[in-house]
Amino acid sequence: RLLVVISAPFGLGENQVLNTGREEERILEATAAARKKGEIQIEFTANGSLRALETALRDFDPHILHFTGHGVFDQAADSGFLLMEDARGQSVPVRNADFAALLERRAHALRLVFLSACQSAVVPSVDGFADLGARLTGRGIPAVLAMQFSVLHRSATEFASAFYRASVQGDPLDAALTEGRGHMLATSLNQVDFGTPVLYLSDP
């Protein structure tokens, strides 16, 4: 069971607007054969709010959570947050700690969290385990894929497509990561985005 959350609040700058339709299309394309065989179910949340996520976690209980949106790491505060949506569709910052606490409380079957969000794997200077990727791993989620730096949305979308295609074909997650990075390098508008995704693994 794969749950997809795409947070695209109103009021973003021109360079921040996400191509959400393309993101959905690429994920569905990559998993089409597996869905046809009944090997995977996909649901999309109604919106990118924390409440919609909590409802879907309770009702769908996914094995994989895919989050697409904007992540920000505040150097002054030495902590990060995700930009999600409020009830009116406006942008609201959700602290990494609050996001992680919700998953720990509601996501009982979760095995992989895919954070297609900039700076979701930045390491704080004071507490190296306080960034979102490591924080989720520390809360018992076996695998977390996150982004170390800012990344072009087009690059992240292509990476996700190749990663899921390899995963549903049975590749281990680290092999799927390598596949995704290679595809990212081949299709990106720059030569640096391919080094942005990182994989945290805690399950032996």
Short mmCIF file of N, CA, C and O in Angstrom, two decimals, residues 2-10 20 24 42-57 59-60 65-68 84-89:
data_model
loop_
_atom_site.label_atom_id
_atom_site.label_comp_id
_atom_site.label_asym_id
_atom_site.label_seq_id
_atom_site.Cartn_x
_atom_site.Cartn_y
_atom_site.Cartn_z
N LEU A 2 0.74 2.04 -1.03
CA LEU A 2 1.53 3.26 -1.19
C LEU A 2 0.60 4.48 -1.06
O LEU A 2 -0.37 4.60 -1.80
N LEU A 3 0.92 5.33 -0.10
CA LEU A 3 0.16 6.56 0.11
C LEU A 3 0.99 7.73 -0.40
O LEU A 3 2.15 7.90 -0.01
N VAL A 4 0.39 8.55 -1.27
CA VAL A 4 1.09 9.70 -1.85
C VAL A 4 0.46 10.98 -1.32
O VAL A 4 -0.75 11.18 -1.41
N VAL A 5 1.30 11.83 -0.76
CA VAL A 5 0.88 13.14 -0.26
C VAL A 5 1.61 14.19 -1.08
O VAL A 5 2.84 14.22 -1.09
N ILE A 6 0.87 15.04 -1.76
CA ILE A 6 1.48 16.13 -2.53
C ILE A 6 0.99 17.44 -1.93
O ILE A 6 -0.20 17.75 -1.97
N SER A 7 1.92 18.19 -1.37
CA SER A 7 1.59 19.46 -0.74
C SER A 7 1.94 20.59 -1.71
O SER A 7 3.10 20.84 -2.00
N ALA A 8 0.91 21.28 -2.18
CA ALA A 8 1.10 22.38 -3.13
C ALA A 8 0.23 23.55 -2.70
O ALA A 8 -0.79 23.85 -3.32
N PRO A 9 0.60 24.21 -1.61
CA PRO A 9 -0.24 25.30 -1.08
C PRO A 9 -0.30 26.50 -2.01
O PRO A 9 0.56 26.69 -2.87
N PHE A 10 -1.35 27.30 -1.82
CA PHE A 10 -1.49 28.54 -2.59
C PHE A 10 -0.43 29.54 -2.12
O PHE A 10 0.11 29.44 -1.03
N THR A 20 2.36 19.13 -10.08
CA THR A 20 1.79 17.99 -9.35
C THR A 20 1.18 16.95 -10.28
O THR A 20 1.23 15.75 -10.00
N GLU A 24 2.14 12.87 -10.21
CA GLU A 24 1.17 11.77 -10.11
C GLU A 24 1.30 10.84 -11.31
O GLU A 24 1.30 9.61 -11.17
N ILE A 42 -2.40 2.11 -4.58
CA ILE A 42 -1.96 3.49 -4.40
C ILE A 42 -3.16 4.36 -4.06
O ILE A 42 -4.21 4.26 -4.70
N GLU A 43 -2.99 5.20 -3.07
CA GLU A 43 -3.98 6.21 -2.74
C GLU A 43 -3.29 7.56 -2.64
O GLU A 43 -2.14 7.65 -2.19
N PHE A 44 -4.00 8.61 -3.04
CA PHE A 44 -3.52 9.98 -2.92
C PHE A 44 -4.38 10.68 -1.88
O PHE A 44 -5.61 10.54 -1.89
N THR A 45 -3.77 11.44 -1.01
CA THR A 45 -4.55 12.19 -0.03
C THR A 45 -5.34 13.28 -0.74
O THR A 45 -4.96 13.74 -1.82
N ALA A 46 -6.42 13.72 -0.11
CA ALA A 46 -7.29 14.72 -0.72
C ALA A 46 -6.58 16.05 -0.89
O ALA A 46 -6.87 16.81 -1.82
N ASN A 47 -5.64 16.34 -0.03
CA ASN A 47 -4.86 17.58 -0.11
C ASN A 47 -3.56 17.36 0.65
O ASN A 47 -3.28 16.25 1.11
N GLY A 48 -2.79 18.41 0.79
CA GLY A 48 -1.49 18.30 1.44
C GLY A 48 -1.49 18.76 2.88
O GLY A 48 -0.46 19.24 3.38
N SER A 49 -2.60 18.60 3.57
CA SER A 49 -2.69 19.03 4.97
C SER A 49 -2.28 17.91 5.91
O SER A 49 -2.34 16.72 5.58
N LEU A 50 -1.89 18.30 7.12
CA LEU A 50 -1.53 17.32 8.14
C LEU A 50 -2.74 16.48 8.53
O LEU A 50 -2.62 15.28 8.80
N ARG A 51 -3.92 17.10 8.53
CA ARG A 51 -5.14 16.37 8.88
C ARG A 51 -5.46 15.30 7.83
O ARG A 51 -5.84 14.17 8.17
N ALA A 52 -5.31 15.66 6.55
CA ALA A 52 -5.56 14.68 5.49
C ALA A 52 -4.59 13.52 5.59
O ALA A 52 -4.94 12.35 5.36
N LEU A 53 -3.34 13.82 5.91
CA LEU A 53 -2.34 12.76 6.09
C LEU A 53 -2.72 11.86 7.25
O LEU A 53 -2.67 10.63 7.13
N GLU A 54 -3.10 12.44 8.37
CA GLU A 54 -3.46 11.64 9.54
C GLU A 54 -4.65 10.73 9.24
O GLU A 54 -4.66 9.55 9.62
N THR A 55 -5.65 11.26 8.55
CA THR A 55 -6.82 10.45 8.19
C THR A 55 -6.43 9.27 7.30
O THR A 55 -6.87 8.13 7.50
N ALA A 56 -5.58 9.54 6.30
CA ALA A 56 -5.17 8.49 5.38
C ALA A 56 -4.30 7.44 6.07
O ALA A 56 -4.40 6.24 5.78
N LEU A 57 -3.45 7.87 6.98
CA LEU A 57 -2.63 6.92 7.73
C LEU A 57 -3.51 5.98 8.54
O LEU A 57 -3.26 4.77 8.62
N ASP A 59 -6.82 5.26 7.97
CA ASP A 59 -7.76 4.47 7.17
C ASP A 59 -7.07 3.52 6.18
O ASP A 59 -7.58 2.44 5.90
N PHE A 60 -5.92 3.93 5.65
CA PHE A 60 -5.24 3.15 4.61
C PHE A 60 -4.06 2.35 5.17
O PHE A 60 -3.69 1.31 4.63
N LEU A 65 5.08 5.62 2.38
CA LEU A 65 4.56 6.98 2.34
C LEU A 65 5.46 7.81 1.43
O LEU A 65 6.67 7.88 1.65
N HIS A 66 4.86 8.42 0.40
CA HIS A 66 5.60 9.30 -0.50
C HIS A 66 5.10 10.72 -0.26
O HIS A 66 3.92 11.01 -0.45
N PHE A 67 6.01 11.60 0.18
CA PHE A 67 5.66 12.99 0.38
C PHE A 67 6.38 13.87 -0.63
O PHE A 67 7.61 13.82 -0.75
N THR A 68 5.62 14.65 -1.37
CA THR A 68 6.19 15.64 -2.28
C THR A 68 5.77 17.03 -1.82
O THR A 68 4.59 17.28 -1.59
N MET A 84 3.35 22.45 4.42
CA MET A 84 2.13 21.71 4.13
C MET A 84 0.99 22.70 3.97
O MET A 84 1.22 23.91 3.84
N GLU A 85 -0.25 22.20 3.93
CA GLU A 85 -1.40 23.05 3.68
C GLU A 85 -2.29 23.12 4.91
O GLU A 85 -2.40 22.14 5.65
N ASP A 86 -2.92 24.28 5.10
CA ASP A 86 -3.93 24.37 6.15
C ASP A 86 -5.30 24.10 5.54
O ASP A 86 -5.42 23.70 4.37
N ALA A 87 -6.36 24.32 6.30
CA ALA A 87 -7.72 24.00 5.83
C ALA A 87 -8.13 24.83 4.62
O ALA A 87 -9.00 24.43 3.85
N ARG A 88 -7.50 25.98 4.43
CA ARG A 88 -7.82 26.86 3.29
C ARG A 88 -6.85 26.69 2.13
O ARG A 88 -6.94 27.43 1.15
N GLY A 89 -5.92 25.77 2.26
CA GLY A 89 -4.96 25.53 1.20
C GLY A 89 -3.76 26.45 1.24
O GLY A 89 -2.95 26.45 0.31
#
